[in-house]
PDB file of C-alpha atoms in Angstrom:
ATOM      1  CA  MET A   1      75.890  83.906  61.057  1.00 94.00           C
ATOM      2  CA  ILE A   2      77.047  87.158  59.757  1.00 97.00           C
ATOM      3  CA  ILE A   3      74.879  90.202  61.222  1.00 97.00           C
ATOM      4  CA  VAL A   4      75.294  93.452  59.877  1.00 97.00           C
ATOM      5  CA  ILE A   5      74.367  96.396  62.848  1.00 97.00           C
ATOM      6  CA  ASP A   6      71.342  97.711  62.271  1.00 95.00           C
ATOM      7  CA  TYR A   7      71.560 101.672  63.468  1.00 93.00           C
ATOM      8  CA  ASP A   8      69.604 103.319  60.807  1.00 86.00           C
ATOM      9  CA  ALA A   9      73.325 104.559  59.264  1.00 80.00           C
ATOM     10  CA  GLY A  10      72.737 103.659  55.637  1.00 75.00           C
ATOM     11  CA  ASN A  11      74.156 101.824  52.980  1.00 82.00           C
ATOM     12  CA  THR A  12      73.135  98.259  54.570  1.00 91.00           C
ATOM     13  CA  ALA A  13      70.878  97.354  51.441  1.00 90.00           C
ATOM     14  CA  ASN A  14      74.168  97.488  49.405  1.00 93.00           C
ATOM     15  CA  VAL A  15      76.192  95.270  52.285  1.00 95.00           C
ATOM     16  CA  LEU A  16      73.750  92.374  52.258  1.00 95.00           C
ATOM     17  CA  ARG A  17      73.317  92.662  48.589  1.00 94.00           C
ATOM     18  CA  ALA A  18      77.277  92.169  48.383  1.00 96.00           C
ATOM     19  CA  LEU A  19      77.464  89.243  50.960  1.00 97.00           C
ATOM     20  CA  LYS A  20      74.791  87.565  49.048  1.00 95.00           C
ATOM     21  CA  LYS A  21      76.534  87.561  45.848  1.00 95.00           C
ATOM     22  CA  ILE A  22      79.384  86.243  47.823  1.00 96.00           C
ATOM     23  CA  GLY A  23      77.132  83.453  49.212  1.00 96.00           C
ATOM     24  CA  VAL A  24      77.408  84.574  52.596  1.00 95.00           C
ATOM     25  CA  GLN A  25      74.333  83.738  55.133  1.00 88.00           C
ATOM     26  CA  ALA A  26      73.888  87.465  56.551  1.00 96.00           C
ATOM     27  CA  GLU A  27      71.143  89.025  58.981  1.00 96.00           C
ATOM     28  CA  LEU A  28      70.519  92.797  59.821  1.00 96.00           C
ATOM     29  CA  SER A  29      69.883  93.403  63.092  1.00 96.00           C
ATOM     30  CA  SER A  30      70.013  95.305  65.920  1.00 95.00           C
ATOM     31  CA  ASN A  31      69.359  92.861  68.459  1.00 96.00           C
ATOM     32  CA  PRO A  32      71.829  92.591  71.419  1.00 96.00           C
ATOM     33  CA  THR A  33      71.229  88.930  71.660  1.00 96.00           C
ATOM     34  CA  LYS A  34      72.149  88.074  68.074  1.00 97.00           C
ATOM     35  CA  ILE A  35      74.895  90.309  68.347  1.00 97.00           C
ATOM     36  CA  LEU A  36      75.972  88.383  70.778  1.00 97.00           C
ATOM     37  CA  ALA A  37      75.667  85.045  69.027  1.00 97.00           C
ATOM     38  CA  ALA A  38      77.201  86.291  65.975  1.00 97.00           C
ATOM     39  CA  ASP A  39      79.889  84.641  64.105  1.00 97.00           C
ATOM     40  CA  GLY A  40      81.129  88.048  62.326  1.00 98.00           C
ATOM     41  CA  LEU A  41      79.632  91.846  62.905  1.00 98.00           C
ATOM     42  CA  ILE A  42      79.893  94.325  60.061  1.00 98.00           C
ATOM     43  CA  LEU A  43      79.230  97.980  61.078  1.00 97.00           C
ATOM     44  CA  PRO A  44      78.452 100.042  57.906  1.00 95.00           C
ATOM     45  CA  GLY A  45      77.602 103.716  57.807  1.00 88.00           C
ATOM     46  CA  VAL A  46      76.888 106.937  55.706  1.00 86.00           C
ATOM     47  CA  GLY A  47      76.458 110.095  57.664  1.00 87.00           C
ATOM     48  CA  ALA A  48      78.011 111.945  60.634  1.00 93.00           C
ATOM     49  CA  TYR A  49      79.823 110.488  63.388  1.00 95.00           C
ATOM     50  CA  PRO A  50      77.758 112.340  66.533  1.00 96.00           C
ATOM     51  CA  THR A  51      74.493 111.051  64.809  1.00 94.00           C
ATOM     52  CA  ALA A  52      75.940 107.275  64.595  1.00 95.00           C
ATOM     53  CA  MET A  53      77.024 107.051  68.182  1.00 96.00           C
ATOM     54  CA  ALA A  54      73.626 108.549  69.478  1.00 96.00           C
ATOM     55  CA  GLU A  55      72.041 105.737  67.315  1.00 95.00           C
ATOM     56  CA  LEU A  56      74.098 103.201  68.374  1.00 96.00           C
ATOM     57  CA  THR A  57      73.282 104.507  72.213  1.00 96.00           C
ATOM     58  CA  LYS A  58      69.845 105.041  71.706  1.00 95.00           C
ATOM     59  CA  ARG A  59      69.226 101.563  70.520  1.00 94.00           C
ATOM     60  CA  ASP A  60      71.799 100.320  73.562  1.00 95.00           C
ATOM     61  CA  LEU A  61      74.172  98.636  70.825  1.00 97.00           C
ATOM     62  CA  VAL A  62      77.478  99.997  72.653  1.00 97.00           C
ATOM     63  CA  PRO A  63      77.317  97.428  75.313  1.00 98.00           C
ATOM     64  CA  ALA A  64      76.564  94.456  72.872  1.00 97.00           C
ATOM     65  CA  ILE A  65      79.271  95.383  70.789  1.00 98.00           C
ATOM     66  CA  LYS A  66      81.620  96.140  73.354  1.00 98.00           C
ATOM     67  CA  GLU A  67      80.892  93.036  74.632  1.00 98.00           C
ATOM     68  CA  ALA A  68      81.373  90.900  71.211  1.00 98.00           C
ATOM     69  CA  VAL A  69      84.478  92.223  70.419  1.00 98.00           C
ATOM     70  CA  ALA A  70      85.349  91.274  73.857  1.00 98.00           C
ATOM     71  CA  LYS A  71      84.772  87.907  73.536  1.00 96.00           C
ATOM     72  CA  GLY A  72      86.784  87.914  70.122  1.00 97.00           C
ATOM     73  CA  ILE A  73      83.954  88.010  67.529  1.00 98.00           C
ATOM     74  CA  PRO A  74      85.156  89.843  64.213  1.00 98.00           C
ATOM     75  CA  LEU A  75      83.931  93.192  63.819  1.00 98.00           C
ATOM     76  CA  LEU A  76      84.328  95.172  60.218  1.00 98.00           C
ATOM     77  CA  GLY A  77      83.560  98.479  60.436  1.00 98.00           C
ATOM     78  CA  ILE A  78      83.158 100.360  56.545  1.00 97.00           C
ATOM     79  CA  CYS A  79      83.193 104.188  55.991  1.00 95.00           C
ATOM     80  CA  LEU A  80      81.496 106.033  59.079  1.00 96.00           C
ATOM     81  CA  GLY A  81      81.300 102.365  60.872  1.00 97.00           C
ATOM     82  CA  MET A  82      85.467 102.603  60.136  1.00 98.00           C
ATOM     83  CA  GLN A  83      85.711 106.086  61.711  1.00 97.00           C
ATOM     84  CA  VAL A  84      83.378 105.478  64.927  1.00 98.00           C
ATOM     85  CA  LEU A  85      85.720 102.553  65.869  1.00 98.00           C
ATOM     86  CA  THR A  86      88.310 105.421  67.120  1.00 98.00           C
ATOM     87  CA  GLU A  87      87.814 107.018  70.654  1.00 98.00           C
ATOM     88  CA  THR A  88      86.919 110.403  69.273  1.00 97.00           C
ATOM     89  CA  GLY A  89      85.272 112.242  66.602  1.00 96.00           C
ATOM     90  CA  LEU A  90      85.584 115.907  65.615  1.00 96.00           C
ATOM     91  CA  GLU A  91      82.611 115.916  63.373  1.00 93.00           C
ATOM     92  CA  HIS A  92      80.462 118.799  64.205  1.00 91.00           C
ATOM     93  CA  GLN A  93      81.202 118.651  67.827  1.00 94.00           C
ATOM     94  CA  GLU A  94      83.519 116.194  69.858  1.00 96.00           C
ATOM     95  CA  THR A  95      82.038 112.702  70.322  1.00 96.00           C
ATOM     96  CA  GLN A  96      83.146 109.530  72.221  1.00 97.00           C
ATOM     97  CA  GLY A  97      83.685 106.689  69.706  1.00 97.00           C
ATOM     98  CA  LEU A  98      83.601 103.068  70.304  1.00 98.00           C
ATOM     99  CA  GLY A  99      87.073 103.465  71.592  1.00 98.00           C
ATOM    100  CA  PHE A 100      88.563 100.052  69.813  1.00 98.00           C
ATOM    101  CA  ILE A 101      91.332 101.744  67.931  1.00 98.00           C
ATOM    102  CA  PRO A 102      93.224 104.630  69.717  1.00 98.00           C
ATOM    103  CA  GLY A 103      92.991 107.781  67.508  1.00 97.00           C
ATOM    104  CA  VAL A 104      90.598 110.929  66.486  1.00 98.00           C
ATOM    105  CA  CYS A 105      88.534 110.770  63.520  1.00 97.00           C
ATOM    106  CA  ARG A 106      89.329 114.320  61.815  1.00 96.00           C
ATOM    107  CA  GLU A 107      88.233 116.388  59.089  1.00 93.00           C
ATOM    108  CA  ILE A 108      89.906 116.547  55.639  1.00 90.00           C
ATOM    109  CA  LYS A 109      91.271 119.832  54.742  1.00 88.00           C
ATOM    110  CA  ALA A 110      89.737 120.633  51.292  1.00 82.00           C
ATOM    111  CA  SER A 111      92.583 122.395  48.292  1.00 81.00           C
ATOM    112  CA  LYS A 112      91.628 123.633  45.229  1.00 78.00           C
ATOM    113  CA  ASN A 113      92.914 120.437  43.424  1.00 82.00           C
ATOM    114  CA  LEU A 114      91.290 117.962  46.064  1.00 84.00           C
ATOM    115  CA  PRO A 115      87.909 118.621  47.072  1.00 87.00           C
ATOM    116  CA  VAL A 116      85.591 117.744  49.998  1.00 88.00           C
ATOM    117  CA  PRO A 117      84.071 114.883  50.273  1.00 87.00           C
ATOM    118  CA  HIS A 118      87.456 112.570  48.930  1.00 89.00           C
ATOM    119  CA  MET A 119      84.788 110.949  46.395  1.00 89.00           C
ATOM    120  CA  GLY A 120      85.822 108.452  43.469  1.00 93.00           C
ATOM    121  CA  TRP A 121      88.250 105.556  43.033  1.00 97.00           C
ATOM    122  CA  ASN A 122      91.687 105.715  44.507  1.00 95.00           C
ATOM    123  CA  ASP A 123      94.601 103.640  44.594  1.00 97.00           C
ATOM    124  CA  LEU A 124      95.722 101.942  47.699  1.00 97.00           C
ATOM    125  CA  THR A 125      99.266 101.445  49.265  1.00 98.00           C
ATOM    126  CA  VAL A 126      99.776  98.630  51.694  1.00 98.00           C
ATOM    127  CA  LYS A 127     101.555  99.662  55.037  1.00 98.00           C
ATOM    128  CA  GLN A 128     101.564  96.151  56.495  1.00 97.00           C
ATOM    129  CA  ASP A 129      99.845  92.654  55.958  1.00 96.00           C
ATOM    130  CA  SER A 130      96.997  92.038  58.048  1.00 96.00           C
ATOM    131  CA  PRO A 131      94.193  89.048  56.936  1.00 95.00           C
ATOM    132  CA  LEU A 132      92.330  91.515  54.510  1.00 97.00           C
ATOM    133  CA  THR A 133      95.514  93.289  52.788  1.00 97.00           C
ATOM    134  CA  ASP A 134      96.624  90.363  50.495  1.00 95.00           C
ATOM    135  CA  GLY A 135      96.508  91.638  46.905  1.00 94.00           C
ATOM    136  CA  LEU A 136      95.396  95.123  47.737  1.00 96.00           C
ATOM    137  CA  ASP A 137      98.822  97.053  46.922  1.00 97.00           C
ATOM    138  CA  GLY A 138      98.232  99.214  43.932  1.00 96.00           C
ATOM    139  CA  GLN A 139      94.502  98.430  43.265  1.00 97.00           C
ATOM    140  CA  SER A 140      91.970 100.787  43.303  1.00 97.00           C
ATOM    141  CA  VAL A 141      88.700 101.312  45.428  1.00 97.00           C
ATOM    142  CA  TYR A 142      85.745 103.658  45.875  1.00 96.00           C
ATOM    143  CA  PHE A 143      85.699 106.208  48.634  1.00 94.00           C
ATOM    144  CA  VAL A 144      82.967 108.882  50.014  1.00 92.00           C
ATOM    145  CA  HIS A 145      84.203 110.463  53.050  1.00 92.00           C
ATOM    146  CA  SER A 146      85.091 113.970  54.536  1.00 92.00           C
ATOM    147  CA  TYR A 147      86.914 112.560  57.544  1.00 95.00           C
ATOM    148  CA  PHE A 148      89.691 110.582  58.292  1.00 96.00           C
ATOM    149  CA  THR A 149      90.940 108.481  61.333  1.00 97.00           C
ATOM    150  CA  ASP A 150      93.935 109.643  62.835  1.00 97.00           C
ATOM    151  CA  VAL A 151      95.442 106.758  64.527  1.00 98.00           C
ATOM    152  CA  PRO A 152      98.798 105.449  65.293  1.00 98.00           C
ATOM    153  CA  GLU A 153     100.823 104.099  62.576  1.00 97.00           C
ATOM    154  CA  GLU A 154     100.906 100.071  64.242  1.00 98.00           C
ATOM    155  CA  TYR A 155      97.113 100.130  63.402  1.00 98.00           C
ATOM    156  CA  ILE A 156      97.270 101.560  59.868  1.00 98.00           C
ATOM    157  CA  ASP A 157      97.322  98.505  57.093  1.00 98.00           C
ATOM    158  CA  VAL A 158      96.500 100.355  53.850  1.00 98.00           C
ATOM    159  CA  THR A 159      96.300 104.186  52.860  1.00 98.00           C
ATOM    160  CA  ALA A 160      95.482 106.475  50.208  1.00 97.00           C
ATOM    161  CA  ASP A 161      96.854 109.478  48.828  1.00 94.00           C
ATOM    162  CA  TYR A 162      94.671 112.519  48.938  1.00 91.00           C
ATOM    163  CA  GLY A 163      97.090 115.251  49.717  1.00 88.00           C
ATOM    164  CA  ILE A 164      97.332 113.420  52.904  1.00 89.00           C
ATOM    165  CA  GLU A 165      98.043 110.053  53.614  1.00 94.00           C
ATOM    166  CA  VAL A 166      94.648 108.699  54.323  1.00 96.00           C
ATOM    167  CA  PRO A 167      94.113 105.480  56.407  1.00 98.00           C
ATOM    168  CA  ALA A 168      92.200 103.134  54.235  1.00 98.00           C
ATOM    169  CA  MET A 169      92.177 100.247  56.356  1.00 98.00           C
ATOM    170  CA  ILE A 170      93.226  99.564  60.086  1.00 98.00           C
ATOM    171  CA  HIS A 171      92.880  96.924  62.499  1.00 97.00           C
ATOM    172  CA  LYS A 172      93.509  96.141  65.951  1.00 98.00           C
ATOM    173  CA  GLU A 173      93.292  92.280  67.284  1.00 97.00           C
ATOM    174  CA  ASN A 174      89.803  91.080  66.010  1.00 98.00           C
ATOM    175  CA  VAL A 175      88.545  94.822  64.783  1.00 98.00           C
ATOM    176  CA  TYR A 176      89.085  95.553  61.459  1.00 98.00           C
ATOM    177  CA  GLY A 177      88.053  98.975  59.244  1.00 98.00           C
ATOM    178  CA  ALA A 178      87.703 100.058  55.843  1.00 98.00           C
ATOM    179  CA  GLN A 179      87.281 103.589  55.183  1.00 97.00           C
ATOM    180  CA  PHE A 180      86.345 102.939  51.204  1.00 97.00           C
ATOM    181  CA  HIS A 181      83.214 100.847  50.386  1.00 95.00           C
ATOM    182  CA  PRO A 182      84.120  97.516  49.833  1.00 96.00           C
ATOM    183  CA  GLU A 183      80.675  96.618  48.582  1.00 95.00           C
ATOM    184  CA  LYS A 184      80.963  99.310  45.857  1.00 94.00           C
ATOM    185  CA  SER A 185      84.252  98.645  44.869  1.00 95.00           C
ATOM    186  CA  GLY A 186      83.977  95.529  42.562  1.00 95.00           C
ATOM    187  CA  ASP A 187      85.081  92.302  42.813  1.00 96.00           C
ATOM    188  CA  LEU A 188      88.246  93.431  44.730  1.00 96.00           C
ATOM    189  CA  GLY A 189      85.822  94.608  47.418  1.00 96.00           C
ATOM    190  CA  LEU A 190      83.674  91.326  47.356  1.00 97.00           C
ATOM    191  CA  GLY A 191      87.226  89.984  47.827  1.00 97.00           C
ATOM    192  CA  ILE A 192      87.610  91.490  50.870  1.00 98.00           C
ATOM    193  CA  LEU A 193      84.746  90.751  52.313  1.00 98.00           C
ATOM    194  CA  GLU A 194      85.194  87.384  51.862  1.00 97.00           C
ATOM    195  CA  LYS A 195      88.303  87.050  53.345  1.00 98.00           C
ATOM    196  CA  PHE A 196      86.615  88.723  56.852  1.00 98.00           C
ATOM    197  CA  ILE A 197      84.134  86.083  55.960  1.00 97.00           C
ATOM    198  CA  ASP A 198      87.013  83.666  56.370  1.00 96.00           C
ATOM    199  CA  ILE A 199      88.142  85.298  59.616  1.00 97.00           C
ATOM    200  CA  CYS A 200      84.950  84.813  61.006  1.00 96.00           C
ATOM    201  CA  LYS A 201      84.798  81.087  59.913  1.00 93.00           C
ATOM    202  CA  ALA A 202      88.228  80.546  61.683  1.00 93.00           C
ATOM    203  CA  ASN A 203      87.285  82.096  64.705  1.00 89.00           C
ATOM    204  CA  THR A 204      84.010  79.358  65.334  1.00 78.00           C
TER     205      THR A 204
END
């Protein structure tokens, strides 16, 4: 079973719809027992870093997510869900993240030609291969975000150019992140979700 983690951070309905479209049985849950028994976890999210971490903490989900990852259960963070994979967020205030991937979530600086939020379709550049990156180089996906994950190069799989090199996909071991929205990125995005499901199946 794939568990989409429910922490009231939005976009869960679209993720569940996308999973259903590719024939995957998934459940929206904030139950730690279900999280620890999952074949794979998806942490979606739209909103602010401190709010997300406060909600995960309030629901006592942080220990369960950390235990699940330590057990080797694959985790995919999407948009805000990717940002909180880092150690620290600087949105509004300094906030401790889940700490799976070293780094800091920082604000994208707006310019005359590049407004923030970074919103819309943007081309991808694959920097290093991961189980999710096949066929992504030069393809376009849908972004909506104002912050980026400033992480060491070794964890960056894919980037997008938005005045800075925005990490579009990151990963460390069984933890993966997509800054863009696979569930809003057409067949290409569905393909990324399918690849993640393949990782989960291979892990069982």
